[in-house]
Short mmCIF file of C-alpha atoms and ligand atoms in Angstrom, two decimals:
data_model
loop_
_atom_site.label_atom_id
_atom_site.label_comp_id
_atom_site.label_asym_id
_atom_site.label_seq_id
_atom_site.Cartn_x
_atom_site.Cartn_y
_atom_site.Cartn_z
CA UNK A 1 -7.97 7.95 13.18
CA UNK A 2 -5.88 11.11 11.74
CA UNK A 3 -2.62 9.74 9.32
CA UNK A 4 -0.14 9.80 12.07
CA UNK A 5 3.01 10.86 9.17
CA UNK A 6 3.39 12.18 5.68
CA UNK A 7 6.35 11.91 3.61
CA UNK A 8 7.99 15.34 2.61
CA UNK A 9 9.25 16.11 -0.72
CA UNK A 10 13.01 16.45 -0.42
CA UNK A 11 15.66 17.58 -3.26
CA UNK A 12 19.27 19.01 -3.04
CA UNK A 13 20.24 22.31 -3.78
CA UNK A 14 23.43 24.24 -4.14
CA UNK A 15 22.48 27.64 -3.18
CA UNK A 16 24.09 29.74 -0.71
CA UNK A 17 22.26 30.36 2.47
CA UNK A 18 20.78 33.89 1.40
CA UNK A 19 19.19 32.66 -1.47
CA UNK A 20 17.28 29.57 0.06
CA UNK A 21 13.51 30.40 -0.57
CA UNK A 22 12.40 28.39 2.51
CA UNK A 23 10.52 29.34 5.66
CA UNK A 24 12.99 27.85 8.06
CA UNK A 25 17.09 27.58 7.35
CA UNK A 26 18.45 24.63 9.91
CA UNK A 27 22.35 25.40 10.44
CA UNK A 28 24.20 22.55 12.30
CA UNK A 29 26.26 24.52 15.13
CA UNK A 30 29.38 23.31 16.80
CA UNK A 31 31.29 23.99 20.13
CA UNK A 32 33.38 27.29 19.30
CA UNK A 33 31.93 27.82 16.46
CA UNK A 34 33.41 30.72 14.13
CA UNK A 35 31.05 30.00 11.29
CA UNK A 36 33.73 31.21 8.71
CA UNK A 37 31.67 29.06 6.00
CA UNK A 38 28.60 31.25 6.89
CA UNK A 39 29.83 34.61 7.28
CA UNK A 40 26.75 36.71 5.95
CA UNK A 41 24.60 35.33 9.00
CA UNK A 42 25.88 37.50 11.62
CA UNK A 43 24.86 40.53 9.42
CA UNK A 44 21.50 38.89 8.16
CA UNK A 45 20.51 38.32 11.65
CA UNK A 46 21.36 41.88 12.68
CA UNK A 47 24.46 41.01 15.08
CA UNK A 48 21.88 38.64 16.80
CA UNK A 49 24.52 35.66 16.54
CA UNK A 50 27.04 37.51 17.99
CA UNK A 51 24.86 38.60 20.98
CA UNK A 52 23.71 34.97 21.61
CA UNK A 53 27.38 33.84 21.62
CA UNK A 54 27.69 36.71 24.02
CA UNK A 55 25.07 36.00 26.25
CA UNK A 56 26.02 32.09 26.17
CA UNK A 57 23.15 31.22 24.53
CA UNK A 58 24.91 29.78 21.58
CA UNK A 59 27.28 27.31 22.92
CA UNK A 60 26.98 24.51 20.22
CA UNK A 61 25.60 21.89 23.13
CA UNK A 62 24.23 19.18 21.12
CA UNK A 63 20.42 19.27 20.18
CA UNK A 64 19.83 22.52 21.56
CA UNK A 65 17.84 24.53 19.17
CA UNK A 66 18.21 28.58 18.82
CA UNK A 67 15.66 30.49 16.04
CA UNK A 68 16.60 33.35 15.03
CA UNK A 69 15.44 36.34 12.43
CA UNK A 70 17.32 37.07 9.14
CA UNK A 71 15.34 39.79 8.03
CA UNK A 72 18.62 42.15 8.02
CA UNK A 73 19.92 41.64 5.04
CA UNK A 74 18.79 40.73 1.58
CA UNK A 75 18.24 36.63 2.70
CA UNK A 76 15.27 35.33 1.11
CA UNK A 77 14.68 33.06 4.11
CA UNK A 78 12.96 35.08 7.03
CA UNK A 79 14.47 32.65 9.83
CA UNK A 80 17.19 29.91 10.67
CA UNK A 81 17.09 27.41 13.38
CA UNK A 82 20.69 26.91 14.80
CA UNK A 83 21.04 23.42 16.20
CA UNK A 84 23.94 22.65 18.44
CA UNK A 85 26.00 19.76 17.15
CA UNK A 86 28.85 19.25 20.11
CA UNK A 87 32.45 19.18 18.98
CA UNK A 88 33.41 19.31 15.04
CA UNK A 89 36.03 16.21 16.30
CA UNK A 90 33.46 13.75 17.42
CA UNK A 91 30.81 14.92 15.12
CA UNK A 92 29.09 11.64 13.62
CA UNK A 93 26.12 10.83 10.83
CA UNK A 94 23.74 10.27 13.54
CA UNK A 95 24.25 13.66 15.05
CA UNK A 96 23.75 15.04 11.88
CA UNK A 97 20.45 13.17 11.68
CA UNK A 98 19.35 13.91 14.89
CA UNK A 99 19.80 17.64 14.20
CA UNK A 100 17.28 17.13 11.14
CA UNK A 101 15.07 15.69 13.02
CA UNK A 102 15.03 18.95 15.90
CA UNK A 103 15.39 21.29 12.61
CA UNK A 104 12.24 19.23 11.09
CA UNK A 105 10.14 19.28 14.67
CA UNK A 106 11.25 23.01 15.00
CA UNK A 107 9.21 23.88 11.58
CA UNK A 108 6.47 21.71 12.53
CA UNK A 109 5.89 23.43 16.00
CA UNK A 110 5.89 26.73 14.12
CA UNK A 111 3.61 25.45 11.49
CA UNK A 112 6.39 26.35 8.96
CA UNK A 113 6.08 23.85 5.68
CA UNK A 114 9.30 24.67 3.85
CA UNK A 115 12.42 23.58 5.43
CA UNK A 116 16.13 23.73 4.26
CA UNK A 117 19.14 22.39 6.07
CA UNK A 118 22.86 22.78 5.50
CA UNK A 119 25.51 19.97 6.13
CA UNK A 120 28.67 21.82 7.67
CA UNK A 121 32.16 21.44 6.11
CA UNK A 122 35.07 20.08 7.38
CA UNK A 123 33.29 16.85 9.41
CA UNK A 124 34.45 13.54 8.93
CA UNK A 125 30.72 12.42 7.28
CA UNK A 126 30.83 11.62 4.04
CA UNK A 127 28.79 13.20 1.48
CA UNK A 128 26.46 10.55 0.73
CA UNK A 129 25.85 9.42 3.96
CA UNK A 130 25.21 13.11 5.00
CA UNK A 131 22.53 13.40 2.10
CA UNK A 132 20.83 10.04 3.57
CA UNK A 133 21.02 10.71 7.30
CA UNK A 134 19.74 14.70 6.36
CA UNK A 135 16.90 13.16 4.64
CA UNK A 136 16.07 10.32 7.20
CA UNK A 137 16.06 13.32 9.81
CA UNK A 138 13.78 15.24 8.26
CA UNK A 139 11.23 12.28 6.97
CA UNK A 140 11.33 11.41 10.44
CA UNK A 141 10.13 14.92 12.06
CA UNK A 142 7.27 14.67 10.05
CA UNK A 143 4.95 12.12 12.53
CA UNK A 144 2.52 12.81 14.66
CA UNK A 145 1.63 10.36 17.79
CA UNK A 146 -1.72 12.13 18.25
CA UNK A 147 -3.56 9.93 15.91
CA UNK A 148 -6.65 10.03 17.61
CA UNK A 149 -6.96 13.32 19.02
CA UNK A 150 -9.88 15.25 17.39
CA UNK A 151 -9.24 18.69 19.25
CA UNK A 152 -6.66 21.46 19.18
CA UNK A 153 -5.18 22.87 16.00
CA UNK A 154 -4.59 20.76 12.75
CA UNK A 155 -1.67 19.22 12.37
CA UNK A 156 0.84 20.87 10.30
CA UNK A 157 3.69 19.13 7.72
CA UNK A 158 6.84 19.69 6.21
CA UNK A 159 5.49 20.10 2.41
CA UNK A 160 9.09 20.33 1.31
CA UNK A 161 12.72 20.38 2.30
CA UNK A 162 15.76 21.28 0.44
CA UNK A 163 19.39 19.64 1.60
CA UNK A 164 22.41 21.28 0.76
CA UNK A 165 25.65 19.06 0.76
CA UNK A 166 29.12 20.65 1.04
CA UNK A 167 31.56 18.84 -1.32
CA UNK A 168 30.10 17.18 -4.57
CA UNK A 169 29.68 13.33 -5.30
CA UNK A 170 27.92 10.95 -7.47
CA UNK A 171 24.71 9.39 -6.63
CA UNK A 172 24.00 11.90 -4.06
CA UNK A 173 20.16 12.09 -5.31
CA UNK A 174 20.08 8.53 -4.53
CA UNK A 175 21.30 8.55 -1.56
CA UNK A 176 18.40 11.08 -0.50
CA UNK A 177 16.00 9.11 -1.67
CA UNK A 178 17.39 5.98 0.22
CA UNK A 179 17.02 8.41 3.44
CA UNK A 180 13.87 9.69 2.72
CA UNK A 181 12.11 5.92 2.06
CA UNK A 182 14.01 4.90 5.43
CA UNK A 183 12.41 7.96 7.30
CA UNK A 184 9.24 7.08 6.06
CA UNK A 185 9.05 2.99 6.58
CA UNK A 186 10.74 3.94 9.95
CA UNK A 187 7.05 6.35 10.25
CA UNK A 188 5.06 3.12 9.28
CA UNK A 189 6.28 1.20 11.71
CA UNK A 190 5.88 3.51 14.74
CA UNK A 191 2.37 4.34 13.56
CA UNK A 192 1.44 1.00 13.73
CA UNK A 193 3.13 0.34 17.06
CA UNK A 194 1.51 3.24 18.56
CA UNK A 195 -2.20 2.07 17.67
CA UNK A 196 -4.21 0.84 20.66
CA UNK A 197 -4.84 -2.85 21.08
CA UNK A 198 -8.45 -2.64 20.23
CA UNK A 199 -7.57 -0.93 17.31
CA UNK A 200 -4.90 -3.45 15.99
CA UNK A 201 -5.94 -6.78 16.88
CA UNK A 202 -4.05 -9.81 14.82
CA UNK A 203 -6.83 -9.52 11.50
CA UNK A 204 -6.53 -5.80 11.64
CA UNK A 205 -2.53 -5.98 12.15
CA UNK A 206 -2.41 -8.53 9.07
CA UNK A 207 -4.39 -6.38 6.70
CA UNK A 208 -2.53 -3.17 7.35
CA UNK A 209 1.00 -5.17 6.66
CA UNK A 210 -0.59 -6.19 3.42
CA UNK A 211 -1.55 -2.73 2.65
CA UNK A 212 2.08 -1.47 2.91
CA UNK A 213 3.49 -4.45 1.35
CA UNK A 214 1.14 -4.57 -1.79
CA UNK A 215 1.75 -0.79 -2.14
CA UNK A 216 5.72 -1.70 -2.98
CA UNK A 217 4.78 -5.27 -4.68
CA UNK A 218 5.86 -7.45 -2.26
CA UNK A 219 4.01 -11.08 -2.24
CA UNK A 220 2.16 -11.22 0.85
CA UNK A 221 0.48 -13.80 2.31
CA UNK A 222 -1.91 -13.99 5.67
CA UNK A 223 -2.19 -17.44 7.15
CA UNK A 224 -5.34 -17.99 9.23
CA UNK A 225 -5.94 -19.95 12.20
CA UNK A 226 -6.62 -22.91 9.97
CA UNK A 227 -3.60 -22.87 7.90
CA UNK A 228 -1.35 -21.86 11.19
CA UNK A 229 -2.97 -25.38 12.52
CA UNK A 230 -2.41 -27.48 9.53
CA UNK A 231 1.73 -26.78 10.01
CA UNK A 232 1.27 -27.18 13.38
CA UNK A 233 2.36 -24.35 15.09
CA UNK A 234 1.57 -25.19 18.33
CA UNK A 235 3.50 -22.30 20.42
CA UNK A 236 2.02 -19.55 18.32
CA UNK A 237 -1.86 -21.64 18.41
CA UNK A 238 -0.76 -21.97 22.27
CA UNK A 239 -0.43 -18.06 22.86
CA UNK A 240 -3.58 -17.11 21.12
CA UNK A 241 -5.80 -19.88 23.03
CA UNK A 242 -6.93 -17.10 25.74
CA UNK A 243 -7.79 -14.82 23.04
CA UNK A 244 -11.35 -14.02 21.41
CA UNK A 245 -9.37 -12.58 18.20
CA UNK A 246 -7.91 -15.58 16.06
CA UNK A 247 -3.97 -15.32 15.44
CA UNK A 248 -2.55 -14.71 11.88
CA UNK A 249 0.70 -15.05 10.16
CA UNK A 250 2.04 -12.57 7.72
CA UNK A 251 4.73 -14.00 5.09
CA UNK A 252 6.24 -11.42 2.67
CA UNK A 253 8.76 -12.30 0.03
CA UNK A 254 11.41 -10.04 -1.85
CA UNK A 255 12.58 -12.03 -5.13
CA UNK A 256 14.12 -9.10 -6.95
CA UNK A 257 15.84 -10.18 -10.54
CA UNK A 258 19.16 -9.99 -10.12
CA UNK A 259 20.07 -10.85 -6.26
CA UNK A 260 22.94 -11.94 -4.97
CA UNK A 261 23.28 -15.58 -5.20
CA UNK A 262 23.08 -18.02 -2.67
CA UNK A 263 21.59 -16.30 0.29
CA UNK A 264 17.85 -15.87 1.78
CA UNK A 265 17.51 -13.15 4.77
CA UNK A 266 14.91 -14.42 6.85
CA UNK A 267 13.74 -11.51 9.04
CA UNK A 268 10.87 -12.75 11.79
CA UNK A 269 9.27 -9.87 14.33
CA UNK A 270 7.12 -10.72 17.24
CA UNK A 271 3.70 -9.65 16.49
CA UNK A 272 1.88 -9.63 20.22
CA UNK A 273 -0.55 -6.90 19.11
CA UNK A 274 -1.47 -6.79 23.33
CA UNK A 275 0.62 -8.56 26.15
CA UNK A 276 -1.74 -8.86 29.26
CA UNK A 277 0.88 -11.62 30.40
CA UNK A 278 -2.03 -13.86 30.03
CA UNK A 279 -2.93 -16.69 33.02
CA UNK A 280 0.45 -15.12 34.64
CA UNK A 281 -0.94 -11.57 34.38
CA UNK A 282 0.77 -8.50 34.56
CA UNK A 283 0.33 -6.06 37.29
CA UNK A 284 -2.07 -3.03 36.21
CA UNK A 285 0.57 -0.19 36.01
CA UNK A 286 1.99 0.67 32.81
CA UNK A 287 -0.01 -2.75 31.37
CA UNK A 288 -1.10 -0.12 28.69
CA UNK A 289 2.41 0.11 27.15
CA UNK A 290 1.88 -3.59 26.02
CA UNK A 291 0.24 -2.37 23.24
CA UNK A 292 3.46 -1.72 21.27
CA UNK A 293 4.43 -5.95 21.97
CA UNK A 294 4.33 -5.83 18.10
CA UNK A 295 6.66 -3.43 17.61
CA UNK A 296 9.30 -5.93 16.32
CA UNK A 297 6.67 -7.35 13.81
CA UNK A 298 6.14 -3.70 12.38
CA UNK A 299 9.84 -3.11 12.14
CA UNK A 300 9.93 -6.46 10.04
CA UNK A 301 7.15 -5.79 7.84
CA UNK A 302 8.13 -2.05 7.28
CA UNK A 303 11.81 -2.93 6.72
CA UNK A 304 11.17 -5.32 4.11
CA UNK A 305 8.82 -3.02 2.29
CA UNK A 306 11.75 -0.29 2.45
CA UNK A 307 13.42 -3.17 0.65
CA UNK A 308 11.46 -3.72 -1.59
CA UNK A 309 10.56 -0.06 -2.30
CA UNK A 310 14.57 0.54 -2.91
CA UNK A 311 14.93 -2.67 -5.05
CA UNK A 312 18.08 -3.81 -2.64
CA UNK A 313 18.94 -6.76 -4.86
CA UNK A 314 18.69 -9.61 -1.74
CA UNK A 315 16.29 -12.57 -1.39
CA UNK A 316 14.57 -11.53 1.74
CA UNK A 317 11.61 -13.69 3.35
CA UNK A 318 9.57 -11.76 6.35
CA UNK A 319 7.46 -14.14 8.75
CA UNK A 320 5.40 -12.32 11.59
CA UNK A 321 3.41 -14.25 13.98
CA UNK A 322 0.44 -12.08 15.21
CA UNK A 323 -1.67 -12.70 18.30
CA UNK A 324 -3.14 -11.34 21.62
CA UNK A 325 -1.59 -12.82 25.01
CA UNK A 326 -4.95 -12.56 27.13
CA UNK A 327 -6.07 -14.66 30.11
CA UNK A 328 -9.47 -16.83 29.91
CA UNK A 329 -11.13 -19.70 30.31
CA UNK A 330 -9.54 -21.23 27.22
CA UNK A 331 -5.97 -19.74 27.73
CA UNK A 332 -2.74 -21.81 28.42
CA UNK A 333 -2.00 -22.44 31.80
CA UNK A 334 1.46 -22.92 33.69
CA UNK A 335 2.58 -26.51 33.90
CA UNK A 336 0.86 -27.02 30.24
CA UNK A 337 2.91 -28.32 27.28
CA UNK A 338 2.90 -27.28 23.88
CA UNK A 339 4.28 -28.83 20.50
CA UNK A 340 6.02 -26.56 18.74
CA UNK A 341 5.93 -26.77 14.74
CA UNK A 342 9.51 -28.31 14.43
CA UNK A 343 8.45 -30.89 17.02
CA UNK A 344 10.08 -29.64 20.13
CA UNK A 345 8.17 -29.56 23.57
CA UNK A 346 7.85 -26.76 25.70
CA UNK A 347 6.64 -26.45 29.23
CA UNK A 348 4.97 -23.32 29.91
CA UNK A 349 6.27 -22.20 33.49
CA UNK A 350 5.03 -18.24 32.90
CA UNK A 351 2.44 -17.49 30.18
CA UNK A 352 3.86 -13.93 30.08
CA UNK A 353 6.94 -15.48 28.57
CA UNK A 354 4.77 -15.52 25.02
CA UNK A 355 7.11 -13.48 22.77
CA UNK A 356 9.71 -16.68 23.04
CA UNK A 357 6.93 -19.10 21.93
CA UNK A 358 5.68 -17.37 18.66
CA UNK A 359 9.25 -16.34 17.38
CA UNK A 360 10.14 -20.52 18.01
CA UNK A 361 7.05 -21.50 15.30
CA UNK A 362 8.21 -18.20 13.17
CA UNK A 363 11.88 -18.80 12.87
CA UNK A 364 10.85 -22.71 11.97
CA UNK A 365 8.83 -21.48 9.17
CA UNK A 366 11.34 -18.74 8.06
CA UNK A 367 13.78 -22.20 7.68
CA UNK A 368 11.07 -23.96 5.55
CA UNK A 369 10.89 -21.28 3.32
CA UNK A 370 14.75 -21.31 2.44
CA UNK A 371 16.24 -18.64 4.78
CA UNK A 372 19.79 -18.90 5.07
CA UNK A 373 20.63 -16.37 7.46
CA UNK A 374 18.40 -15.58 10.29
CA UNK A 375 17.26 -12.25 12.20
CA UNK A 376 14.62 -11.94 14.76
CA UNK A 377 13.57 -8.39 16.21
CA UNK A 378 11.47 -8.61 19.56
CA UNK A 379 10.22 -6.49 22.48
CA UNK A 380 11.39 -9.61 24.50
CA UNK A 381 12.33 -9.33 27.91
CA UNK A 382 12.69 -6.43 31.13
CA UNK A 383 15.86 -7.94 31.81
CA UNK A 384 17.05 -6.42 28.59
CA UNK A 385 16.03 -3.47 29.68
CA UNK A 386 17.76 -4.09 33.16
CA UNK A 387 20.84 -4.86 31.14
CA UNK A 388 21.35 -2.12 28.65
CA UNK A 389 18.68 0.70 29.62
CA UNK A 390 16.26 2.39 27.00
CA UNK A 391 18.69 3.34 24.23
CA UNK A 392 20.73 0.18 23.45
CA UNK A 393 19.16 -2.89 21.94
CA UNK A 394 20.58 -6.00 22.94
CA UNK A 395 22.03 -8.36 20.64
CA UNK A 396 22.34 -12.15 20.91
CA UNK A 397 23.33 -14.94 18.23
CA UNK A 398 25.72 -17.01 16.51
CA UNK A 399 28.30 -16.89 14.84
CA UNK A 400 30.08 -13.68 16.31
CA UNK A 401 30.88 -12.60 12.65
CA UNK A 402 26.89 -12.45 11.72
CA UNK A 403 26.30 -10.33 15.12
CA UNK A 404 28.80 -8.16 14.54
CA UNK A 405 27.09 -7.63 10.90
CA UNK A 406 23.78 -6.86 12.11
CA UNK A 407 25.97 -4.61 15.03
CA UNK A 408 27.39 -2.33 12.47
CA UNK A 409 24.30 -2.33 10.47
CA UNK A 410 22.90 -1.10 13.71
CA UNK A 411 25.39 1.81 13.86
CA UNK A 412 25.29 2.95 10.48
CA UNK A 413 21.17 3.27 11.30
CA UNK A 414 21.39 4.91 14.39
CA UNK A 415 19.54 2.17 16.05
CA UNK A 416 22.31 1.83 18.94
CA UNK A 417 22.84 -2.07 19.85
CA UNK A 418 25.44 -4.03 21.80
CA UNK A 419 26.20 -7.64 21.56
CA UNK A 420 25.52 -9.94 24.59
CA UNK A 421 26.74 -13.90 25.48
CA UNK A 422 25.00 -16.97 24.59
CA UNK A 423 26.87 -19.34 26.27
CA UNK A 424 25.54 -22.87 26.99
CA UNK A 425 26.16 -22.48 30.32
CA UNK A 426 22.53 -20.77 31.05
CA UNK A 427 20.95 -23.39 29.20
CA UNK A 428 20.51 -25.48 32.24
CA UNK A 429 17.77 -22.84 33.53
CA UNK A 430 15.35 -23.86 30.67
CA UNK A 431 15.33 -27.87 31.97
CA UNK A 432 11.94 -29.55 32.30
CA UNK A 433 10.89 -32.16 34.13
CA UNK A 434 8.47 -33.40 31.62
CA UNK A 435 9.40 -31.67 28.16
CA UNK A 436 12.12 -30.66 26.30
CA UNK A 437 12.87 -27.35 27.89
CA UNK A 438 10.77 -24.56 29.64
CA UNK A 439 9.76 -21.56 28.41
CA UNK A 440 11.10 -19.27 31.45
CA UNK A 441 14.60 -19.79 32.81
CA UNK A 442 14.41 -17.55 36.09
CA UNK A 443 15.42 -13.79 37.17
CA UNK A 444 19.24 -14.13 36.29
CA UNK A 445 20.52 -13.73 33.13
CA UNK A 446 16.82 -13.32 31.94
CA UNK A 447 17.40 -11.62 28.44
CA UNK A 448 20.31 -14.53 27.86
CA UNK A 449 17.89 -17.36 28.51
CA UNK A 450 15.05 -16.08 26.49
CA UNK A 451 17.76 -15.79 23.56
CA UNK A 452 18.83 -19.52 24.64
CA UNK A 453 15.09 -20.46 23.98
CA UNK A 454 14.85 -19.15 20.43
CA UNK A 455 18.37 -20.51 19.51
CA UNK A 456 16.73 -23.85 20.07
CA UNK A 457 14.63 -22.97 16.84
CA UNK A 458 16.88 -21.45 14.30
CA UNK A 459 18.90 -25.11 13.40
CA UNK A 460 22.15 -23.79 13.78
CA UNK A 461 21.70 -21.11 11.03
CA UNK A 462 23.50 -18.00 10.87
CA UNK A 463 20.98 -16.18 13.58
CA UNK A 464 20.61 -12.69 15.54
CA UNK A 465 18.21 -12.17 17.98
CA UNK A 466 17.53 -8.11 18.52
CA UNK A 467 16.19 -7.62 22.15
CA UNK A 468 14.06 -4.27 21.49
CA UNK A 469 11.87 -4.05 24.81
CA UNK A 470 14.06 -1.10 25.99
CA UNK A 471 14.47 0.84 22.46
CA UNK A 472 10.99 0.56 21.03
CA UNK A 473 9.21 2.80 23.00
CA UNK A 474 10.51 6.23 24.22
CA UNK A 475 9.22 7.24 27.84
CA UNK A 476 11.29 10.34 27.92
CA UNK A 477 10.96 12.62 24.94
CA UNK A 478 14.18 13.87 23.69
CA UNK A 479 14.54 16.89 21.00
CA UNK A 480 15.28 14.27 18.61
CA UNK A 481 12.79 11.52 19.75
CA UNK A 482 9.08 12.64 20.95
CA UNK A 483 7.32 10.33 23.27
CA UNK A 484 5.99 6.98 21.77
CA UNK A 485 7.28 4.19 19.27
CA UNK A 486 10.79 5.01 17.90
CA UNK A 487 10.62 2.78 14.87
CA UNK A 488 13.74 0.87 16.11
CA UNK A 489 15.13 -1.72 13.94
CA UNK A 490 13.33 -0.72 10.71
CA UNK A 491 16.62 0.93 9.37
CA UNK A 492 18.71 -1.79 11.01
CA UNK A 493 17.39 -4.31 8.75
CA UNK A 494 17.51 -2.39 5.80
CA UNK A 495 20.86 -1.35 6.51
CA UNK A 496 21.82 -5.06 6.58
CA UNK A 497 20.10 -5.94 3.32
CA UNK A 498 21.75 -3.40 1.63
CA UNK A 499 25.00 -4.66 3.08
CA UNK A 500 24.61 -8.05 1.49
CA UNK A 501 27.31 -8.25 -0.97
CA UNK A 502 29.61 -8.02 1.81
CA UNK A 503 27.84 -10.67 4.01
CA UNK A 504 26.73 -13.39 1.97
CA UNK A 505 30.43 -13.38 0.61
CA UNK A 506 31.63 -14.37 4.73
CA UNK A 507 31.93 -17.80 5.73
CA UNK A 508 29.46 -18.06 8.54
CA UNK A 509 29.77 -21.40 9.51
CA UNK A 510 30.20 -21.78 13.29
N1 BES B 601 6.29 -7.90 26.27
C1 BES B 601 7.14 -8.35 27.41
C2 BES B 601 8.48 -7.69 27.59
C3 BES B 601 8.69 -6.24 28.05
C4 BES B 601 8.87 -6.08 29.20
C5 BES B 601 8.88 -5.11 26.54
C6 BES B 601 9.13 -4.50 28.92
C7 BES B 601 8.48 -4.46 26.78
C8 BES B 601 9.09 -3.80 28.27
C9 BES B 601 7.32 -9.88 27.28
O1 BES B 601 6.41 -10.72 26.63
C10 BES B 601 7.38 -10.34 28.60
O2 BES B 601 6.57 -10.23 29.56
N2 BES B 601 8.55 -10.87 29.37
C11 BES B 601 8.68 -11.09 30.73
C12 BES B 601 9.34 -12.49 30.49
C13 BES B 601 9.55 -13.16 31.96
C14 BES B 601 8.15 -13.79 32.40
C15 BES B 601 10.48 -14.73 31.90
C16 BES B 601 9.65 -10.00 31.57
O3 BES B 601 10.49 -10.05 30.86
O4 BES B 601 9.18 -9.96 32.47
MN1 MN B 602 4.84 -11.34 28.11
ZN1 ZN B 603 5.44 -9.72 25.24
#
């Protein structure tokens, strides 16, 4: 296996474009852009900017990249990448983040190791936000999915990146570092989700989680199958029964010195290292993708590590139940009844609805450890993909003010998400003749009934469930998102933790 990612050294610069000593200068280009603030560029390009515009090649269409030489005057950088930014009026931080990714990927395709990037004047993006998202994007570009490829050219990485921000502001260096860390830990999560199931069984996933967490000084505990049995986590054990690989449960704690008083953020992630469906086995087509069924768990582990790395002043506890979901002679069967750690009983109708089971025990444990506010992240339902597609995660939860806190955090993070209802009306679909409820509610509203199942284990704490089944993996490559794991959720959870001073003051009683 090769290292899947590197963190570039990112610094601020104030130099004019022609003085930047770099291999590639990335410049966002708006639709109808006269480039008045970069007057030297056309001359440096030998008039190529004007000619490209006349040919219709330089329209500012979002994320189109055009590379040209700048060797026609005394510019120190030999080339620029002009990356489309769309209309200046509609320009957002998310555009800037994606432009940074496109610019960074363009450099790496050309095996260029030094990158510089400018923020253009006259947009509504605040300077500190611009610094953060540019650093995020340049970090995110330094990821390679082909970790097991032994042939072809050696990988090329961005070593150094310089960022120029228009307009002064204090704390730009903090913003830059925050962005770099968010990119780095998103990449850690992508690397974990990309790992094949054979390389990342629960024991290995737990060890990898501990390694990432230890490096930033988090307290990490790995519960083995005996400890899990002592805690009577019958749902997690039920899912694990069909597998040769024992389950694990990872607990991370962040207990910073001057934390926001009175609140503990509880993060729970689905850690199914491979989901065959179990006895209710999945069809063969695309089953390989189910190696990423631990993306929620990876997001939680990596977000916690970033939170610790950035010394975010809020207490957090993270729980990731880890297991395979396999068929076999000892596997849980449809019709079986499992008893959860909190005592509620579940009739298993479909063994492929395993995520909600491990989350049920995980959420209970987060409460046991003192969480006051819960967020779970999971590749939970195909139904959520049908409802919202592959760019938007589903948000479910209560009270709506807490859902809105998470939604706004996801917007700042560039992880799109949207609220879905959790009306009690749907609960009838989970009625069991023999137990407290079933684990599936039929096809209608499948993402919602899954959320209602999970809600049974939240003990009426403020809780949000983020269904990332559609967003964790990119099937179609985009200029700013290569195929494969996306790292969705990491930046949302960190932004949420950073926002603790605001949400801890809310009265969230439902
Ligand atoms: N891991 C899957 C959900 C999933 C589907 C993630 C597609 C990513 C892409 C989950 O464990 C599952 O199998 N869910 C079932 C639930 C059903 C049996 C009620 C589903 O969505 O089909
Ligand atoms: Mn499943
Ligand atoms: Zn699953």
